[in-house]
PDB file of C-alpha atoms in Angstrom:
ATOM      1  CA  MET A 536     124.901 -19.527 -30.466  1.00 71.00           C
ATOM      2  CA  GLN A 537     126.903 -22.395 -31.918  1.00 77.00           C
ATOM      3  CA  VAL A 538     130.567 -22.465 -30.956  1.00 86.00           C
ATOM      4  CA  ILE A 539     131.602 -25.512 -32.981  1.00 91.00           C
ATOM      5  CA  SER A 540     130.823 -25.520 -36.692  1.00 92.00           C
ATOM      6  CA  GLN A 541     130.927 -28.417 -39.123  1.00 92.00           C
ATOM      7  CA  LYS A 542     134.318 -27.094 -40.290  1.00 94.00           C
ATOM      8  CA  GLU A 543     135.888 -27.556 -36.835  1.00 94.00           C
ATOM      9  CA  VAL A 544     138.732 -30.059 -36.781  1.00 95.00           C
ATOM     10  CA  VAL A 545     138.085 -33.103 -34.596  1.00 97.00           C
ATOM     11  CA  THR A 546     140.689 -32.943 -31.825  1.00 96.00           C
ATOM     12  CA  ASP A 547     140.967 -34.442 -28.351  1.00 96.00           C
ATOM     13  CA  LYS A 548     140.245 -30.988 -26.940  1.00 96.00           C
ATOM     14  CA  VAL A 549     136.927 -30.818 -28.824  1.00 96.00           C
ATOM     15  CA  LEU A 550     136.021 -34.405 -27.857  1.00 97.00           C
ATOM     16  CA  LYS A 551     136.716 -33.674 -24.190  1.00 97.00           C
ATOM     17  CA  LEU A 552     134.527 -30.578 -24.415  1.00 96.00           C
ATOM     18  CA  ILE A 553     131.710 -32.698 -25.863  1.00 97.00           C
ATOM     19  CA  ALA A 554     132.109 -35.168 -22.983  1.00 98.00           C
ATOM     20  CA  TYR A 555     131.752 -32.424 -20.394  1.00 97.00           C
ATOM     21  CA  LEU A 556     128.938 -30.417 -22.006  1.00 96.00           C
ATOM     22  CA  PRO A 557     125.386 -31.328 -20.974  1.00 96.00           C
ATOM     23  CA  THR A 558     123.894 -33.560 -23.663  1.00 96.00           C
ATOM     24  CA  ARG A 559     120.824 -31.350 -24.017  1.00 94.00           C
ATOM     25  CA  SER A 560     123.091 -28.410 -24.898  1.00 94.00           C
ATOM     26  CA  LEU A 561     125.072 -30.158 -27.626  1.00 95.00           C
ATOM     27  CA  LEU A 562     122.917 -29.068 -30.567  1.00 91.00           C
ATOM     28  CA  GLU A 563     122.715 -25.528 -29.223  1.00 92.00           C
ATOM     29  CA  LEU A 564     126.509 -25.294 -29.187  1.00 94.00           C
ATOM     30  CA  ILE A 565     127.585 -27.662 -31.959  1.00 95.00           C
ATOM     31  CA  GLU A 566     126.385 -27.750 -35.551  1.00 94.00           C
ATOM     32  CA  ALA A 567     124.613 -31.041 -36.279  1.00 95.00           C
ATOM     33  CA  ASP A 568     126.789 -31.681 -39.341  1.00 95.00           C
ATOM     34  CA  PHE A 569     129.887 -31.708 -37.117  1.00 97.00           C
ATOM     35  CA  PHE A 570     128.686 -34.983 -35.569  1.00 97.00           C
ATOM     36  CA  LYS A 571     128.570 -36.616 -39.015  1.00 96.00           C
ATOM     37  CA  LYS A 572     132.377 -36.319 -39.127  1.00 96.00           C
ATOM     38  CA  LEU A 573     132.855 -38.291 -35.922  1.00 98.00           C
ATOM     39  CA  LYS A 574     134.116 -41.849 -36.232  1.00 98.00           C
ATOM     40  CA  ASP A 575     133.915 -44.758 -33.789  1.00 98.00           C
ATOM     41  CA  ARG A 576     137.336 -43.876 -32.331  1.00 97.00           C
ATOM     42  CA  ASP A 577     136.100 -40.342 -31.602  1.00 98.00           C
ATOM     43  CA  PHE A 578     133.071 -41.660 -29.707  1.00 98.00           C
ATOM     44  CA  ILE A 579     135.299 -44.073 -27.765  1.00 98.00           C
ATOM     45  CA  ARG A 580     137.501 -41.090 -26.823  1.00 98.00           C
ATOM     46  CA  ILE A 581     134.413 -39.282 -25.514  1.00 98.00           C
ATOM     47  CA  ALA A 582     133.577 -42.411 -23.477  1.00 98.00           C
ATOM     48  CA  PHE A 583     137.146 -42.343 -22.142  1.00 98.00           C
ATOM     49  CA  TYR A 584     136.787 -38.698 -21.070  1.00 98.00           C
ATOM     50  CA  LEU A 585     133.559 -39.590 -19.291  1.00 98.00           C
ATOM     51  CA  ALA A 586     135.407 -42.445 -17.541  1.00 98.00           C
ATOM     52  CA  GLN A 587     138.160 -40.035 -16.580  1.00 97.00           C
ATOM     53  CA  LYS A 588     135.524 -37.682 -15.123  1.00 97.00           C
ATOM     54  CA  SER A 589     134.173 -40.484 -12.936  1.00 97.00           C
ATOM     55  CA  TYR A 590     137.689 -41.356 -11.777  1.00 97.00           C
ATOM     56  CA  GLN A 591     138.377 -37.716 -10.864  1.00 97.00           C
ATOM     57  CA  GLU A 592     135.168 -37.742  -8.805  1.00 96.00           C
ATOM     58  CA  GLY A 593     136.413 -40.792  -6.866  1.00 95.00           C
ATOM     59  CA  GLY A 594     134.363 -43.310  -8.835  1.00 94.00           C
ATOM     60  CA  CYS A 595     134.891 -46.222 -11.187  1.00 96.00           C
ATOM     61  CA  PRO A 596     136.393 -45.059 -14.508  1.00 97.00           C
ATOM     62  CA  ILE A 597     133.699 -46.159 -16.915  1.00 97.00           C
ATOM     63  CA  GLY A 598     131.958 -43.894 -19.416  1.00 98.00           C
ATOM     64  CA  ALA A 599     129.360 -44.529 -22.092  1.00 98.00           C
ATOM     65  CA  LEU A 600     127.290 -42.770 -24.717  1.00 98.00           C
ATOM     66  CA  VAL A 601     124.313 -43.550 -26.919  1.00 98.00           C
ATOM     67  CA  VAL A 602     124.538 -42.362 -30.524  1.00 98.00           C
ATOM     68  CA  GLU A 603     121.736 -42.206 -33.072  1.00 98.00           C
ATOM     69  CA  ASN A 604     122.796 -44.255 -36.106  1.00 97.00           C
ATOM     70  CA  LYS A 605     121.277 -42.069 -38.859  1.00 96.00           C
ATOM     71  CA  THR A 606     122.521 -38.693 -37.614  1.00 96.00           C
ATOM     72  CA  ASN A 607     125.523 -39.584 -35.432  1.00 97.00           C
ATOM     73  CA  LEU A 608     124.016 -37.346 -32.733  1.00 97.00           C
ATOM     74  CA  ILE A 609     124.812 -38.128 -29.122  1.00 98.00           C
ATOM     75  CA  ILE A 610     121.498 -38.603 -27.355  1.00 97.00           C
ATOM     76  CA  GLY A 611     122.714 -39.891 -24.006  1.00 98.00           C
ATOM     77  CA  LYS A 612     125.976 -39.784 -22.046  1.00 98.00           C
ATOM     78  CA  GLY A 613     126.927 -41.077 -18.664  1.00 97.00           C
ATOM     79  CA  HIS A 614     129.676 -42.210 -16.402  1.00 97.00           C
ATOM     80  CA  ASN A 615     129.803 -44.601 -13.486  1.00 96.00           C
ATOM     81  CA  VAL A 616     128.331 -43.047 -10.318  1.00 96.00           C
ATOM     82  CA  LEU A 617     128.269 -46.110  -8.044  1.00 93.00           C
ATOM     83  CA  VAL A 618     130.396 -44.369  -5.427  1.00 93.00           C
ATOM     84  CA  GLN A 619     129.323 -40.773  -6.007  1.00 95.00           C
ATOM     85  CA  ASN A 620     125.563 -41.488  -5.786  1.00 95.00           C
ATOM     86  CA  ASN A 621     125.699 -44.602  -3.576  1.00 93.00           C
ATOM     87  CA  ASP A 622     123.915 -46.368  -6.436  1.00 93.00           C
ATOM     88  CA  PRO A 623     124.672 -50.039  -7.165  1.00 91.00           C
ATOM     89  CA  TYR A 624     123.141 -49.593 -10.636  1.00 92.00           C
ATOM     90  CA  GLY A 625     124.915 -46.311 -11.362  1.00 94.00           C
ATOM     91  CA  HIS A 626     126.982 -47.804 -14.160  1.00 96.00           C
ATOM     92  CA  GLY A 627     128.164 -45.762 -17.141  1.00 97.00           C
ATOM     93  CA  GLU A 628     125.994 -47.624 -19.636  1.00 97.00           C
ATOM     94  CA  VAL A 629     122.913 -47.381 -17.391  1.00 97.00           C
ATOM     95  CA  SER A 630     123.497 -43.648 -16.917  1.00 97.00           C
ATOM     96  CA  ALA A 631     123.795 -43.064 -20.676  1.00 98.00           C
ATOM     97  CA  ILE A 632     120.680 -45.122 -21.433  1.00 98.00           C
ATOM     98  CA  LYS A 633     118.675 -43.330 -18.741  1.00 97.00           C
ATOM     99  CA  GLU A 634     119.712 -39.959 -20.123  1.00 97.00           C
ATOM    100  CA  ALA A 635     118.722 -40.992 -23.665  1.00 97.00           C
ATOM    101  CA  GLY A 636     115.253 -41.749 -22.345  1.00 97.00           C
ATOM    102  CA  ARG A 637     112.408 -43.670 -23.881  1.00 96.00           C
ATOM    103  CA  LEU A 638     113.254 -44.488 -27.485  1.00 95.00           C
ATOM    104  CA  ASP A 639     113.828 -47.276 -29.954  1.00 97.00           C
ATOM    105  CA  PHE A 640     117.395 -48.288 -29.095  1.00 98.00           C
ATOM    106  CA  SER A 641     117.562 -50.611 -32.111  1.00 97.00           C
ATOM    107  CA  GLN A 642     118.308 -47.441 -34.088  1.00 97.00           C
ATOM    108  CA  THR A 643     121.330 -46.573 -31.923  1.00 98.00           C
ATOM    109  CA  THR A 644     124.858 -47.611 -31.011  1.00 98.00           C
ATOM    110  CA  ILE A 645     126.156 -47.675 -27.452  1.00 98.00           C
ATOM    111  CA  PHE A 646     129.826 -46.866 -26.906  1.00 98.00           C
ATOM    112  CA  THR A 647     131.454 -47.846 -23.633  1.00 98.00           C
ATOM    113  CA  SER A 648     134.980 -47.369 -22.343  1.00 97.00           C
ATOM    114  CA  LEU A 649     135.052 -50.850 -20.755  1.00 96.00           C
ATOM    115  CA  SER A 650     133.419 -54.155 -21.622  1.00 96.00           C
ATOM    116  CA  PRO A 651     129.907 -54.218 -20.113  1.00 96.00           C
ATOM    117  CA  CYS A 652     129.304 -56.151 -16.897  1.00 94.00           C
ATOM    118  CA  ASP A 653     126.480 -58.704 -16.640  1.00 93.00           C
ATOM    119  CA  VAL A 654     123.917 -56.067 -15.582  1.00 94.00           C
ATOM    120  CA  CYS A 655     124.797 -53.666 -18.395  1.00 96.00           C
ATOM    121  CA  ALA A 656     124.977 -56.467 -20.969  1.00 97.00           C
ATOM    122  CA  ALA A 657     121.479 -57.591 -19.942  1.00 96.00           C
ATOM    123  CA  LEU A 658     120.194 -54.023 -20.325  1.00 97.00           C
ATOM    124  CA  ILE A 659     121.866 -53.601 -23.725  1.00 98.00           C
ATOM    125  CA  ARG A 660     120.253 -56.867 -24.813  1.00 97.00           C
ATOM    126  CA  ALA A 661     116.841 -56.043 -23.347  1.00 97.00           C
ATOM    127  CA  ARG A 662     116.733 -52.630 -25.034  1.00 97.00           C
ATOM    128  CA  GLN A 663     117.728 -54.258 -28.340  1.00 96.00           C
ATOM    129  CA  PHE A 664     120.640 -52.025 -29.223  1.00 97.00           C
ATOM    130  CA  ASN A 665     121.778 -52.352 -32.815  1.00 94.00           C
ATOM    131  CA  ARG A 666     125.472 -52.157 -32.001  1.00 98.00           C
ATOM    132  CA  LEU A 667     127.999 -51.964 -29.163  1.00 98.00           C
ATOM    133  CA  VAL A 668     131.502 -50.523 -29.431  1.00 98.00           C
ATOM    134  CA  VAL A 669     133.917 -51.252 -26.566  1.00 97.00           C
ATOM    135  CA  GLY A 670     137.092 -49.325 -25.771  1.00 96.00           C
ATOM    136  CA  ASP A 671     138.747 -51.820 -23.398  1.00 96.00           C
ATOM    137  CA  ILE A 672     138.538 -55.602 -23.238  1.00 95.00           C
ATOM    138  CA  THR A 673     142.071 -55.938 -21.877  1.00 95.00           C
ATOM    139  CA  ASN A 674     140.971 -55.294 -18.272  1.00 94.00           C
ATOM    140  CA  ALA A 675     137.582 -56.978 -18.507  1.00 92.00           C
ATOM    141  CA  SER A 676     135.641 -58.944 -21.063  1.00 89.00           C
ATOM    142  CA  ASP A 677     133.083 -61.656 -20.953  1.00 86.00           C
ATOM    143  CA  ASN A 678     129.807 -60.570 -22.487  1.00 94.00           C
ATOM    144  CA  GLU A 679     130.786 -59.722 -26.048  1.00 95.00           C
ATOM    145  CA  GLU A 680     129.942 -63.153 -27.444  1.00 94.00           C
ATOM    146  CA  LEU A 681     126.623 -63.295 -25.580  1.00 94.00           C
ATOM    147  CA  LEU A 682     125.660 -59.949 -27.103  1.00 97.00           C
ATOM    148  CA  ARG A 683     126.727 -61.084 -30.571  1.00 97.00           C
ATOM    149  CA  GLN A 684     124.568 -64.194 -30.196  1.00 96.00           C
ATOM    150  CA  SER A 685     121.663 -61.856 -29.380  1.00 95.00           C
ATOM    151  CA  GLY A 686     122.079 -60.171 -32.769  1.00 96.00           C
ATOM    152  CA  ILE A 687     123.997 -57.125 -31.559  1.00 97.00           C
ATOM    153  CA  ALA A 688     126.998 -56.116 -33.635  1.00 98.00           C
ATOM    154  CA  VAL A 689     129.988 -55.811 -31.291  1.00 98.00           C
ATOM    155  CA  ASP A 690     133.156 -53.963 -32.248  1.00 97.00           C
ATOM    156  CA  ILE A 691     136.280 -53.669 -30.137  1.00 97.00           C
ATOM    157  CA  LEU A 692     138.468 -50.553 -30.362  1.00 95.00           C
ATOM    158  CA  GLU A 693     141.078 -50.844 -27.658  1.00 94.00           C
ATOM    159  CA  ASP A 694     141.895 -47.352 -26.382  1.00 95.00           C
ATOM    160  CA  PRO A 695     145.365 -47.348 -24.754  1.00 95.00           C
ATOM    161  CA  GLU A 696     144.498 -44.528 -22.328  1.00 94.00           C
ATOM    162  CA  ALA A 697     141.265 -46.214 -21.249  1.00 94.00           C
ATOM    163  CA  ILE A 698     143.162 -49.463 -20.668  1.00 96.00           C
ATOM    164  CA  SER A 699     145.824 -47.674 -18.639  1.00 97.00           C
ATOM    165  CA  LEU A 700     143.312 -45.709 -16.564  1.00 97.00           C
ATOM    166  CA  TYR A 701     141.288 -48.789 -15.638  1.00 96.00           C
ATOM    167  CA  ARG A 702     144.437 -50.792 -14.835  1.00 96.00           C
ATOM    168  CA  GLN A 703     145.564 -47.981 -12.514  1.00 97.00           C
ATOM    169  CA  TYR A 704     142.132 -47.807 -10.853  1.00 96.00           C
ATOM    170  CA  ARG A 705     141.964 -51.571 -10.335  1.00 95.00           C
ATOM    171  CA  ALA A 706     145.401 -51.550  -8.661  1.00 96.00           C
ATOM    172  CA  GLN A 707     144.434 -48.621  -6.401  1.00 96.00           C
ATOM    173  CA  LYS A 708     140.903 -49.727  -5.481  1.00 95.00           C
ATOM    174  CA  PRO A 709     140.486 -53.471  -6.028  1.00 93.00           C
ATOM    175  CA  GLU A 710     137.485 -53.732  -3.685  1.00 94.00           C
ATOM    176  CA  LEU A 711     135.575 -51.006  -5.537  1.00 92.00           C
ATOM    177  CA  ASP A 712     136.351 -52.749  -8.802  1.00 91.00           C
ATOM    178  CA  ILE A 713     134.888 -56.005  -7.456  1.00 91.00           C
ATOM    179  CA  GLU A 714     131.885 -54.196  -5.963  1.00 91.00           C
ATOM    180  CA  ASP A 715     131.116 -52.537  -9.287  1.00 90.00           C
ATOM    181  CA  TRP A 716     131.227 -55.851 -11.162  1.00 88.00           C
ATOM    182  CA  LYS A 717     129.779 -58.283  -8.604  1.00 87.00           C
ATOM    183  CA  GLY A 718     128.423 -56.315  -5.623  1.00 87.00           C
ATOM    184  CA  LEU A 719     129.385 -56.065  -1.958  1.00 87.00           C
ATOM    185  CA  ALA A 720     128.526 -59.721  -1.323  1.00 90.00           C
ATOM    186  CA  GLU A 721     131.475 -60.662  -3.537  1.00 88.00           C
ATOM    187  CA  VAL A 722     133.743 -58.164  -1.754  1.00 88.00           C
ATOM    188  CA  ASN A 723     132.756 -59.603   1.623  1.00 90.00           C
ATOM    189  CA  LYS A 724     133.675 -63.134   0.499  1.00 89.00           C
ATOM    190  CA  LYS A 725     137.341 -62.107   0.252  1.00 75.00           C
TER     191      LYS A 725
END
């Protein structure tokens, strides 16, 4: 039974619902043509809601999703679970890529709420993504040019709420922020 038809208006409420629904259930609940209406800003909003989910769970506010270029279907979503799962590689981008599974990522775009760290940038490069869209380079940026030089199209769509949420998180939990980006060795140096 589909609850969202192609005629549904794209609102923040609908985008938040998409963020929280299991990815495998999306096509059961949402008409495929609805996804064709979604724009980059809509996918960045979904990434923001995934980041918000991580933050509410006590984790780092970073969310990501993998979208098939031809259909605009979301095939993988994830949020940072470093803290929640005690996983140093539990980054939002890694989670979304793992959920998407084994596929040709050169036919996809990865959307992330925050500029990718070195680990995530290396994974995006290694999996040969076609395109990366970032929702926040105000709080962190460094790998965009490296990814461009690797032939990946990189677009920046600063999302004010994502920027604000990460700024708040960094002020509240600076050590977790450093751990997520550089590991506990870097935290212990301070």
